[in-house]
Amino acid sequence: MKHLITATALTLFALASGATLAQSMKPAPSAASAYPVAPAAGLYQAFGEEAGIRSLMDDFVVRLKADPRIGDQFTDTNLNNLAKSLSDQLCQLSGGPCVYKGPDMKTAHADRDTTRAQFNALVEVLQQSMDARGIPFTRQNQMLALLAPMHRDVITVR
Ligand code: HEM
């Protein structure tokens, strides 16, 4: 399984370039419009709608904080607030009715000196959470494809 996870993290940037094609499609609404990639049909439902996404994010933030590569970044973080923000964001991005009201990704990650390695680590932790919930691999990649374009705003150390 580990080789699969690593392979997917590496293809994340390849998925991001697929945005060029997707940008000609119907854009996702509102705050997600900074990354106008249309979600795959049924993606929100495949993640168990609002409750499923929230519970996935509750698991994800705990794993994030425990991860030896990036856990230090979240020492002072209110995990409940972060899980709520992430839930709104993923819910909206995947085609759900939620609206993410937090700061844009550039603002949220300014001055954090985030590297590509850290970004890939976060993706791998998210994959661990999605695996733990039995979310099909194809659906995982569809969600990751929506997050991938954010690397431009999150990674500040190149
Ligand atoms: C696609 C990748 C990512 C997404 C979608 C994402 C999303 C978010 C969101 C929604 C917030 C909360 C903003 C708010 O409501 O104030 C946040 C905060 C944060 N992110 Fe990210 N992020 C990503 C990557 C990363 C990476 C790679 C790191 C570093 C390892 C990171 C570190 C942080 C930190 C430290 C915070 C502040 C947490 C706090 O409130 O203390 N993020 N991120």
GROMACS .gro file of N, CA and C and ligand atoms in nm:
model
  517
    1MET      N    1   0.084  -0.122   0.000
    1MET     CA    2   0.000   0.000   0.000
    1MET      C    3   0.087   0.126   0.000
    2LYS      N    4   0.202   0.118   0.068
    2LYS     CA    5   0.285   0.238   0.079
    2LYS      C    6   0.329   0.289  -0.058
    3HIS      N    7   0.366   0.195  -0.147
    3HIS     CA    8   0.413   0.241  -0.278
    3HIS      C    9   0.300   0.310  -0.355
    4LEU      N   10   0.178   0.263  -0.332
    4LEU     CA   11   0.062   0.326  -0.397
    4LEU      C   12   0.047   0.470  -0.349
    5ILE      N   13   0.059   0.485  -0.218
    5ILE     CA   14   0.042   0.617  -0.158
    5ILE      C   15   0.146   0.713  -0.213
    6THR      N   16   0.271   0.668  -0.215
    6THR     CA   17   0.378   0.755  -0.263
    6THR      C   18   0.356   0.790  -0.409
    7ALA      N   19   0.315   0.690  -0.487
    7ALA     CA   20   0.292   0.714  -0.629
    7ALA      C   21   0.185   0.819  -0.647
    8THR      N   22   0.082   0.812  -0.563
    8THR     CA   23  -0.027   0.909  -0.579
    8THR      C   24   0.019   1.049  -0.542
    9ALA      N   25   0.100   1.057  -0.437
    9ALA     CA   26   0.149   1.190  -0.399
    9ALA      C   27   0.230   1.249  -0.513
   10LEU      N   28   0.307   1.166  -0.579
   10LEU     CA   29   0.390   1.216  -0.688
   10LEU      C   30   0.307   1.258  -0.807
   11THR      N   31   0.194   1.191  -0.828
   11THR     CA   32   0.112   1.226  -0.944
   11THR      C   33   0.021   1.344  -0.915
   12LEU      N   34   0.024   1.394  -0.792
   12LEU     CA   35  -0.064   1.504  -0.756
   12LEU      C   36  -0.042   1.624  -0.847
   13PHE      N   37   0.085   1.653  -0.876
   13PHE     CA   38   0.114   1.770  -0.958
   13PHE      C   39   0.075   1.744  -1.103
   14ALA      N   40   0.081   1.618  -1.144
   14ALA     CA   41   0.034   1.585  -1.277
   14ALA      C   42  -0.116   1.606  -1.285
   15LEU      N   43  -0.186   1.566  -1.178
   15LEU     CA   44  -0.331   1.587  -1.172
   15LEU      C   45  -0.362   1.735  -1.179
   16ALA      N   46  -0.278   1.816  -1.114
   16ALA     CA   47  -0.303   1.960  -1.111
   16ALA      C   48  -0.301   2.017  -1.253
   17SER      N   49  -0.215   1.963  -1.336
   17SER     CA   50  -0.206   2.017  -1.471
   17SER      C   51  -0.331   1.981  -1.551
   18GLY      N   52  -0.405   1.880  -1.506
   18GLY     CA   53  -0.532   1.846  -1.569
   18GLY      C   54  -0.634   1.956  -1.553
   19ALA      N   55  -0.605   2.051  -1.464
   19ALA     CA   56  -0.696   2.163  -1.440
   19ALA      C   57  -0.719   2.243  -1.569
   20THR      N   58  -0.620   2.244  -1.656
   20THR     CA   59  -0.634   2.320  -1.780
   20THR      C   60  -0.756   2.271  -1.857
   21LEU      N   61  -0.771   2.139  -1.862
   21LEU     CA   62  -0.885   2.081  -1.930
   21LEU      C   63  -1.012   2.110  -1.853
   22ALA      N   64  -1.005   2.089  -1.721
   22ALA     CA   65  -1.125   2.105  -1.639
   22ALA      C   66  -1.170   2.250  -1.633
   23GLN      N   67  -1.077   2.344  -1.653
   23GLN     CA   68  -1.115   2.484  -1.642
   23GLN      C   69  -1.215   2.526  -1.749
   24SER      N   70  -1.220   2.451  -1.857
   24SER     CA   71  -1.316   2.484  -1.960
   24SER      C   72  -1.454   2.430  -1.924
   25MET      N   73  -1.461   2.352  -1.814
   25MET     CA   74  -1.588   2.297  -1.770
   25MET      C   75  -1.653   2.393  -1.670
   26LYS      N   76  -1.771   2.356  -1.625
   26LYS     CA   77  -1.844   2.441  -1.531
   26LYS      C   78  -1.764   2.458  -1.402
   27PRO      N   79  -1.733   2.581  -1.361
   27PRO     CA   80  -1.653   2.600  -1.240
   27PRO      C   81  -1.731   2.570  -1.113
   28ALA      N   82  -1.659   2.527  -1.008
   28ALA     CA   83  -1.722   2.510  -0.878
   28ALA      C   84  -1.757   2.649  -0.825
   29PRO      N   85  -1.863   2.663  -0.744
   29PRO     CA   86  -1.908   2.795  -0.701
   29PRO      C   87  -1.822   2.858  -0.591
   30SER      N   88  -1.840   2.984  -0.570
   30SER     CA   89  -1.791   3.070  -0.462
   30SER      C   90  -1.645   3.054  -0.424
   31ALA      N   91  -1.613   3.040  -0.293
   31ALA     CA   92  -1.474   3.048  -0.247
   31ALA      C   93  -1.384   2.952  -0.322
   32ALA      N   94  -1.442   2.843  -0.367
   32ALA     CA   95  -1.363   2.745  -0.441
   32ALA      C   96  -1.328   2.798  -0.581
   33SER      N   97  -1.383   2.914  -0.617
   33SER     CA   98  -1.364   2.961  -0.753
   33SER      C   99  -1.221   3.007  -0.780
   34ALA      N  100  -1.140   3.016  -0.672
   34ALA     CA  101  -0.998   3.042  -0.694
   34ALA      C  102  -0.935   2.923  -0.764
   35TYR      N  103  -0.998   2.808  -0.753
   35TYR     CA  104  -0.950   2.684  -0.815
   35TYR      C  105  -1.065   2.625  -0.895
   36PRO      N  106  -1.093   2.681  -1.012
   36PRO     CA  107  -1.217   2.646  -1.080
   36PRO      C  108  -1.214   2.512  -1.151
   37VAL      N  109  -1.204   2.405  -1.072
   37VAL     CA  110  -1.209   2.271  -1.128
   37VAL      C  111  -1.343   2.208  -1.089
   38ALA      N  112  -1.416   2.162  -1.187
   38ALA     CA  113  -1.547   2.103  -1.158
   38ALA      C  114  -1.529   1.969  -1.087
   39PRO      N  115  -1.608   1.941  -0.981
   39PRO     CA  116  -1.597   1.811  -0.914
   39PRO      C  117  -1.655   1.700  -1.000
   40ALA      N  118  -1.601   1.579  -0.985
   40ALA     CA  119  -1.656   1.463  -1.054
   40ALA      C  120  -1.798   1.439  -1.004
   41ALA      N  121  -1.883   1.391  -1.090
   41ALA     CA  122  -2.022   1.365  -1.053
   41ALA      C  123  -2.028   1.267  -0.936
   42GLY      N  124  -2.108   1.301  -0.835
   42GLY     CA  125  -2.129   1.209  -0.723
   42GLY      C  126  -2.017   1.208  -0.620
   43LEU      N  127  -1.922   1.300  -0.634
   43LEU     CA  128  -1.806   1.297  -0.542
   43LEU      C  129  -1.849   1.327  -0.398
   44TYR      N  130  -1.930   1.429  -0.381
   44TYR     CA  131  -1.978   1.468  -0.248
   44TYR      C  132  -2.050   1.351  -0.181
   45GLN      N  133  -2.131   1.282  -0.256
   45GLN     CA  134  -2.205   1.166  -0.201
   45GLN      C  135  -2.108   1.052  -0.168
   46ALA      N  136  -2.007   1.032  -0.253
   46ALA     CA  137  -1.912   0.923  -0.229
   46ALA      C  138  -1.834   0.943  -0.100
   47PHE      N  139  -1.825   1.068  -0.055
   47PHE     CA  140  -1.754   1.098   0.070
   47PHE      C  141  -1.850   1.101   0.189
   48GLY      N  142  -1.974   1.060   0.167
   48GLY     CA  143  -2.068   1.053   0.278
   48GLY      C  144  -2.130   1.186   0.314
   49GLU      N  145  -2.134   1.276   0.217
   49GLU     CA  146  -2.194   1.408   0.234
   49GLU      C  147  -2.132   1.482   0.354
   50GLU      N  148  -2.206   1.579   0.408
   50GLU     CA  149  -2.147   1.667   0.509
   50GLU      C  150  -2.094   1.590   0.631
   51ALA      N  151  -2.173   1.496   0.680
   51ALA     CA  152  -2.133   1.423   0.801
   51ALA      C  153  -2.011   1.335   0.775
   52GLY      N  154  -2.009   1.273   0.657
   52GLY     CA  155  -1.895   1.186   0.622
   52GLY      C  156  -1.767   1.266   0.608
   53ILE      N  157  -1.779   1.383   0.545
   53ILE     CA  158  -1.661   1.467   0.525
   53ILE      C  159  -1.613   1.520   0.660
   54ARG      N  160  -1.706   1.560   0.746
   54ARG     CA  161  -1.666   1.613   0.877
   54ARG      C  162  -1.594   1.505   0.958
   55SER      N  163  -1.647   1.385   0.954
   55SER     CA  164  -1.582   1.280   1.033
   55SER      C  165  -1.447   1.240   0.972
   56LEU      N  166  -1.437   1.249   0.841
   56LEU     CA  167  -1.307   1.226   0.776
   56LEU      C  168  -1.206   1.333   0.821
   57MET      N  169  -1.250   1.457   0.826
   57MET     CA  170  -1.160   1.566   0.866
   57MET      C  171  -1.124   1.560   1.014
   58ASP      N  172  -1.217   1.513   1.097
   58ASP     CA  173  -1.186   1.495   1.240
   58ASP      C  174  -1.071   1.395   1.257
   59ASP      N  175  -1.076   1.290   1.176
   59ASP     CA  176  -0.970   1.189   1.179
   59ASP      C  177  -0.840   1.246   1.121
   60PHE      N  178  -0.854   1.320   1.012
   60PHE     CA  179  -0.739   1.374   0.940
   60PHE      C  180  -0.655   1.469   1.028
   61VAL      N  181  -0.723   1.559   1.099
   61VAL     CA  182  -0.646   1.658   1.178
   61VAL      C  183  -0.570   1.592   1.293
   62VAL      N  184  -0.626   1.485   1.347
   62VAL     CA  185  -0.555   1.412   1.454
   62VAL      C  186  -0.429   1.347   1.396
   63ARG      N  187  -0.444   1.286   1.277
   63ARG     CA  188  -0.328   1.225   1.212
   63ARG      C  189  -0.224   1.330   1.173
   64LEU      N  190  -0.273   1.446   1.128
   64LEU     CA  191  -0.181   1.554   1.089
   64LEU      C  192  -0.092   1.592   1.205
   65LYS      N  193  -0.157   1.615   1.319
   65LYS     CA  194  -0.082   1.659   1.437
   65LYS      C  195   0.016   1.553   1.485
   66ALA      N  196  -0.018   1.426   1.460
   66ALA     CA  197   0.069   1.316   1.506
   66ALA      C  198   0.179   1.283   1.405
   67ASP      N  199   0.170   1.341   1.285
   67ASP     CA  200   0.266   1.302   1.181
   67ASP      C  201   0.405   1.359   1.211
   68PRO      N  202   0.508   1.274   1.210
   68PRO     CA  203   0.642   1.320   1.246
   68PRO      C  204   0.699   1.423   1.148
   69ARG      N  205   0.649   1.426   1.025
   69ARG     CA  206   0.704   1.519   0.925
   69ARG      C  207   0.643   1.659   0.938
   70ILE      N  208   0.516   1.669   0.970
   70ILE     CA  209   0.449   1.800   0.968
   70ILE      C  210   0.370   1.832   1.095
   71GLY      N  211   0.369   1.738   1.188
   71GLY     CA  212   0.291   1.758   1.311
   71GLY      C  213   0.326   1.886   1.386
   72ASP      N  214   0.454   1.924   1.380
   72ASP     CA  215   0.500   2.045   1.452
   72ASP      C  216   0.426   2.171   1.409
   73GLN      N  217   0.381   2.171   1.284
   73GLN     CA  218   0.311   2.289   1.231
   73GLN      C  219   0.178   2.313   1.304
   74PHE      N  220   0.127   2.208   1.369
   74PHE     CA  221  -0.008   2.216   1.425
   74PHE      C  222  -0.010   2.211   1.578
   75THR      N  223   0.105   2.241   1.637
   75THR     CA  224   0.117   2.235   1.784
   75THR      C  225   0.013   2.321   1.854
   76ASP      N  226  -0.006   2.444   1.805
   76ASP     CA  227  -0.096   2.539   1.872
   76ASP      C  228  -0.235   2.545   1.807
   77THR      N  229  -0.260   2.452   1.717
   77THR     CA  230  -0.385   2.457   1.640
   77THR      C  231  -0.503   2.404   1.719
   78ASN      N  232  -0.616   2.475   1.709
   78ASN     CA  233  -0.743   2.424   1.759
   78ASN      C  234  -0.794   2.325   1.654
   79LEU      N  235  -0.781   2.196   1.682
   79LEU     CA  236  -0.811   2.094   1.582
   79LEU      C  237  -0.958   2.094   1.540
   80ASN      N  238  -1.044   2.128   1.634
   80ASN     CA  239  -1.187   2.133   1.602
   80ASN      C  240  -1.214   2.242   1.496
   81ASN      N  241  -1.153   2.358   1.516
   81ASN     CA  242  -1.172   2.468   1.418
   81ASN      C  243  -1.114   2.431   1.282
   82LEU      N  244  -0.995   2.370   1.283
   82LEU     CA  245  -0.932   2.333   1.157
   82LEU      C  246  -1.017   2.228   1.084
   83ALA      N  247  -1.068   2.130   1.158
   83ALA     CA  248  -1.152   2.027   1.097
   83ALA      C  249  -1.278   2.088   1.037
   84LYS      N  250  -1.332   2.187   1.105
   84LYS     CA  251  -1.454   2.254   1.055
   84LYS      C  252  -1.423   2.329   0.924
   85SER      N  253  -1.312   2.406   0.924
   85SER     CA  254  -1.273   2.479   0.803
   85SER      C  255  -1.249   2.384   0.686
   86LEU      N  256  -1.172   2.279   0.714
   86LEU     CA  257  -1.141   2.182   0.608
   86LEU      C  258  -1.267   2.113   0.558
   87SER      N  259  -1.359   2.082   0.649
   87SER     CA  260  -1.484   2.016   0.610
   87SER      C  261  -1.564   2.104   0.516
   88ASP      N  262  -1.577   2.232   0.554
   88ASP     CA  263  -1.651   2.325   0.468
   88ASP      C  264  -1.586   2.333   0.330
   89GLN      N  265  -1.454   2.338   0.332
   89GLN     CA  266  -1.381   2.352   0.207
   89GLN      C  267  -1.399   2.229   0.117
   90LEU      N  268  -1.379   2.110   0.174
   90LEU     CA  269  -1.391   1.989   0.093
   90LEU      C  270  -1.535   1.962   0.051
   91CYS      N  271  -1.629   1.995   0.140
   91CYS     CA  272  -1.771   1.981   0.109
   91CYS      C  273  -1.805   2.067  -0.012
   92GLN      N  274  -1.762   2.192  -0.007
   92GLN     CA  275  -1.791   2.285  -0.117
   92GLN      C  276  -1.723   2.240  -0.246
   93LEU      N  277  -1.594   2.209  -0.234
   93LEU     CA  278  -1.517   2.169  -0.353
   93LEU      C  279  -1.576   2.046  -0.421
   94SER      N  280  -1.628   1.952  -0.340
   94SER     CA  281  -1.676   1.826  -0.397
   94SER      C  282  -1.819   1.837  -0.449
   95GLY      N  283  -1.877   1.957  -0.439
   95GLY     CA  284  -2.010   1.976  -0.496
   95GLY      C  285  -2.121   1.981  -0.393
   96GLY      N  286  -2.086   1.986  -0.264
   96GLY     CA  287  -2.186   1.992  -0.159
   96GLY      C  288  -2.236   2.133  -0.134
   97PRO      N  289  -2.334   2.147  -0.043
   97PRO     CA  290  -2.398   2.276  -0.021
   97PRO      C  291  -2.324   2.370   0.075
   98CYS      N  292  -2.210   2.327   0.129
   98CYS     CA  293  -2.140   2.409   0.229
   98CYS      C  294  -2.070   2.528   0.162
   99VAL      N  295  -2.039   2.626   0.245
   99VAL     CA  296  -1.963   2.742   0.197
   99VAL      C  297  -1.844   2.762   0.291
  100TYR      N  298  -1.724   2.753   0.237
  100TYR     CA  299  -1.602   2.778   0.315
  100TYR      C  300  -1.589   2.929   0.333
  101LYS      N  301  -1.580   2.972   0.459
  101LYS     CA  302  -1.579   3.116   0.486
  101LYS      C  303  -1.444   3.164   0.540
  102GLY      N  304  -1.346   3.076   0.544
  102GLY     CA  305  -1.216   3.112   0.598
  102GLY      C  306  -1.131   3.189   0.498
  103PRO      N  307  -1.009   3.219   0.537
  103PRO     CA  308  -0.919   3.293   0.448
  103PRO      C  309  -0.882   3.211   0.324
  104ASP      N  310  -0.844   3.283   0.217
  104ASP     CA  311  -0.798   3.209   0.098
  104ASP      C  312  -0.668   3.136   0.133
  105MET      N  313  -0.632   3.041   0.048
  105MET     CA  314  -0.519   2.952   0.080
  105MET      C  315  -0.385   3.025   0.088
  106LYS      N  316  -0.371   3.131   0.010
  106LYS     CA  317  -0.246   3.207   0.014
  106LYS      C  318  -0.234   3.276   0.151
  107THR      N  319  -0.341   3.339   0.194
  107THR     CA  320  -0.342   3.408   0.323
  107THR      C  321  -0.324   3.310   0.438
  108ALA      N  322  -0.398   3.198   0.432
  108ALA     CA  323  -0.394   3.101   0.542
  108ALA      C  324  -0.254   3.041   0.561
  109HIS      N  325  -0.176   3.039   0.453
  109HIS     CA  326  -0.046   2.973   0.461
  109HIS      C  327   0.072   3.069   0.444
  110ALA      N  328   0.043   3.198   0.450
  110ALA     CA  329   0.151   3.296   0.436
  110ALA      C  330   0.248   3.283   0.553
  111ASP      N  331   0.375   3.302   0.527
  111ASP     CA  332   0.480   3.300   0.630
  111ASP      C  333   0.493   3.165   0.701
  112ARG      N  334   0.446   3.058   0.641
  112ARG     CA  335   0.460   2.926   0.705
  112ARG      C  336   0.579   2.849   0.646
  113ASP      N  337   0.641   2.905   0.543
  113ASP     CA  338   0.757   2.840   0.481
  113ASP      C  339   0.728   2.694   0.447
  114THR      N  340   0.619   2.671   0.381
  114THR     CA  341   0.579   2.534   0.347
  114THR      C  342   0.652   2.485   0.222
  115THR      N  343   0.704   2.363   0.232
  115THR     CA  344   0.778   2.303   0.121
  115THR      C  345   0.690   2.203   0.046
  116ARG      N  346   0.740   2.165  -0.072
  116ARG     CA  347   0.669   2.063  -0.150
  116ARG      C  348   0.665   1.931  -0.073
  117ALA      N  349   0.773   1.899  -0.004
  117ALA     CA  350   0.777   1.775   0.076
  117ALA      C  351   0.668   1.776   0.183
  118GLN      N  352   0.648   1.891   0.246
  118GLN     CA  353   0.543   1.902   0.348
  118GLN      C  354   0.405   1.887   0.284
  119PHE      N  355   0.391   1.949   0.168
  119PHE     CA  356   0.262   1.938   0.097
  119PHE      C  357   0.233   1.791   0.064
  120ASN      N  358   0.334   1.721   0.012
  120ASN     CA  359   0.314   1.579  -0.020
  120ASN      C  360   0.287   1.497   0.105
  121ALA      N  361   0.351   1.535   0.216
  121ALA     CA  362   0.327   1.463   0.342
  121ALA      C  363   0.180   1.480   0.383
  122LEU      N  364   0.129   1.603   0.371
  122LEU     CA  365  -0.011   1.626   0.407
  122LEU      C  366  -0.104   1.543   0.318
  123VAL      N  367  -0.071   1.533   0.191
  123VAL     CA  368  -0.152   1.453   0.100
  123VAL      C  369  -0.149   1.306   0.142
  124GLU      N  370  -0.032   1.258   0.180
  124GLU     CA  371  -0.022   1.118   0.223
  124GLU      C  372  -0.104   1.093   0.349
  125VAL      N  373  -0.105   1.190   0.440
  125VAL     CA  374  -0.185   1.174   0.562
  125VAL      C  375  -0.334   1.172   0.527
  126LEU      N  376  -0.371   1.256   0.433
  126LEU     CA  377  -0.512   1.256   0.388
  126LEU      C  378  -0.547   1.121   0.324
  127GLN      N  379  -0.453   1.066   0.249
  127GLN     CA  380  -0.477   0.934   0.190
  127GLN      C  381  -0.493   0.827   0.298
  128GLN      N  382  -0.416   0.840   0.405
  128GLN     CA  383  -0.431   0.744   0.517
  128GLN      C  384  -0.573   0.752   0.573
  129SER      N  385  -0.621   0.875   0.592
  129SER     CA  386  -0.756   0.892   0.646
  129SER      C  387  -0.861   0.836   0.551
  130MET      N  388  -0.843   0.864   0.422
  130MET     CA  389  -0.941   0.815   0.323
  130MET      C  390  -0.937   0.663   0.314
  131ASP      N  391  -0.817   0.605   0.320
  131ASP     CA  392  -0.804   0.458   0.321
  131ASP      C  393  -0.876   0.400   0.441
  132ALA      N  394  -0.855   0.464   0.557
  132ALA     CA  395  -0.914   0.413   0.682
  132ALA      C  396  -1.067   0.411   0.674
  133ARG      N  397  -1.124   0.501   0.595
  133ARG     CA  398  -1.269   0.508   0.581
  133ARG      C  399  -1.320   0.426   0.464
  134GLY      N  400  -1.227   0.362   0.391
  134GLY     CA  401  -1.267   0.277   0.279
  134GLY      C  402  -1.316   0.353   0.158
  135ILE      N  403  -1.270   0.477   0.143
  135ILE     CA  404  -1.310   0.554   0.024
  135ILE      C  405  -1.235   0.499  -0.096
  136PRO      N  406  -1.308   0.466  -0.203
  136PRO     CA  407  -1.243   0.404  -0.319
  136PRO      C  408  -1.131   0.491  -0.376
  137PHE      N  409  -1.030   0.423  -0.426
  137PHE     CA  410  -0.909   0.489  -0.476
  137PHE      C  411  -0.942   0.595  -0.583
  138THR      N  412  -1.033   0.562  -0.673
  138THR     CA  413  -1.070   0.657  -0.779
  138THR      C  414  -1.131   0.783  -0.720
  139ARG      N  415  -1.214   0.765  -0.618
  139ARG     CA  416  -1.277   0.881  -0.553
  139ARG      C  417  -1.172   0.963  -0.477
  140GLN      N  418  -1.079   0.893  -0.416
  140GLN     CA  419  -0.970   0.964  -0.347
  140GLN      C  420  -0.897   1.056  -0.445
  141ASN      N  421  -0.865   1.001  -0.561
  141ASN     CA  422  -0.790   1.080  -0.659
  141ASN      C  423  -0.872   1.196  -0.713
  142GLN      N  424  -1.004   1.177  -0.721
  142GLN     CA  425  -1.088   1.287  -0.767
  142GLN      C  426  -1.088   1.402  -0.667
  143MET      N  427  -1.086   1.368  -0.538
  143MET     CA  428  -1.078   1.473  -0.437
  143MET      C  429  -0.940   1.539  -0.441
  144LEU      N  430  -0.836   1.458  -0.452
  144LEU     CA  431  -0.700   1.513  -0.455
  144LEU      C  432  -0.680   1.604  -0.576
  145ALA      N  433  -0.746   1.571  -0.686
  145ALA     CA  434  -0.733   1.656  -0.805
  145ALA      C  435  -0.789   1.795  -0.780
  146LEU      N  436  -0.888   1.805  -0.690
  146LEU     CA  437  -0.946   1.936  -0.657
  146LEU      C  438  -0.854   2.015  -0.564
  147LEU      N  439  -0.778   1.943  -0.483
  147LEU     CA  440  -0.687   2.009  -0.389
  147LEU      C  441  -0.552   2.043  -0.454
  148ALA      N  442  -0.515   1.966  -0.554
  148ALA     CA  443  -0.382   1.979  -0.613
  148ALA      C  444  -0.348   2.121  -0.657
  149PRO      N  445  -0.440   2.193  -0.724
  149PRO     CA  446  -0.403   2.329  -0.770
  149PRO      C  447  -0.366   2.423  -0.656
  150MET      N  448  -0.403   2.389  -0.533
  150MET     CA  449  -0.372   2.475  -0.419
  150MET      C  450  -0.223   2.480  -0.389
  151HIS      N  451  -0.148   2.386  -0.445
  151HIS     CA  452  -0.004   2.384  -0.415
  151HIS      C  453   0.060   2.517  -0.451
  152ARG      N  454   0.004   2.585  -0.551
  152ARG     CA  455   0.060   2.714  -0.595
  152ARG      C  456   0.055   2.817  -0.484
  153ASP      N  457  -0.048   2.810  -0.400
  153ASP     CA  458  -0.064   2.910  -0.293
  153ASP      C  459  -0.010   2.863  -0.159
  154VAL      N  460   0.000   2.732  -0.141
  154VAL     CA  461   0.041   2.677  -0.011
  154VAL      C  462   0.193   2.665  -0.002
  155ILE      N  463   0.255   2.618  -0.109
  155ILE     CA  464   0.402   2.599  -0.107
  155ILE      C  465   0.470   2.733  -0.133
  156THR      N  466   0.549   2.777  -0.036
  156THR     CA  467   0.617   2.906  -0.051
  156THR      C  468   0.768   2.890  -0.056
  157VAL      N  469   0.817   2.771  -0.022
  157VAL     CA  470   0.962   2.744  -0.028
  157VAL      C  471   0.986   2.651  -0.146
  158ARG      N  472   1.059   2.699  -0.246
  158ARG     CA  473   1.080   2.617  -0.366
  158ARG      C  474   1.226   2.586  -0.387
  159HEM     C1  475  -0.410   2.113  -0.029
  159HEM     C2  476  -0.343   2.134   0.081
  159HEM     C3  477  -0.396   2.218   0.195
  159HEM     C4  478  -0.522   2.261   0.220
  159HEM     C5  479  -0.650   2.233   0.142
  159HEM     C6  480  -0.517   2.337   0.342
  159HEM     C7  481  -0.627   2.397   0.401
  159HEM     C8  482  -0.622   2.473   0.515
  159HEM     C9  483  -0.734   2.538   0.576
  159HEM    C10  484  -0.877   2.534   0.524
  159HEM    C11  485  -0.691   2.602   0.684
  159HEM    C12  486  -0.776   2.681   0.786
  159HEM    C13  487  -0.784   2.824   0.749
  159HEM    C14  488  -0.870   2.896   0.853
  159HEM     O1  489  -0.988   2.864   0.865
  159HEM     O2  490  -0.815   2.984   0.922
  159HEM    C15  491  -0.549   2.577   0.696
  159HEM    C16  492  -0.468   2.624   0.796
  159HEM    C17  493  -0.340   2.581   0.816
  159HEM     N1  494  -0.264   2.504   0.732
  159HEM    FE1  495  -0.324   2.427   0.558
  159HEM     N2  496  -0.388   2.338   0.388
  159HEM    C18  497  -0.312   2.267   0.301
  159HEM    C19  498  -0.176   2.243   0.312
  159HEM    C20  499  -0.099   2.271   0.422
  159HEM    C21  500   0.037   2.227   0.442
  159HEM    C22  501   0.119   2.144   0.344
  159HEM    C23  502   0.075   2.273   0.564
  159HEM    C24  503   0.206   2.252   0.635
  159HEM    C25  504   0.254   2.135   0.659
  159HEM    C26  505  -0.037   2.347   0.619
  159HEM    C27  506  -0.037   2.410   0.741
  159HEM    C28  507  -0.143   2.483   0.791
  159HEM    C29  508  -0.138   2.548   0.920
  159HEM    C30  509  -0.022   2.546   1.019
  159HEM    C31  510  -0.263   2.610   0.936
  159HEM    C32  511  -0.311   2.693   1.055
  159HEM    C33  512  -0.373   2.600   1.157
  159HEM    C34  513  -0.413   2.679   1.281
  159HEM     O3  514  -0.524   2.734   1.284
  159HEM     O4  515  -0.332   2.683   1.373
  159HEM     N3  516  -0.140   2.342   0.530
  159HEM     N4  517  -0.511   2.498   0.591
   0.00000   0.00000   0.00000
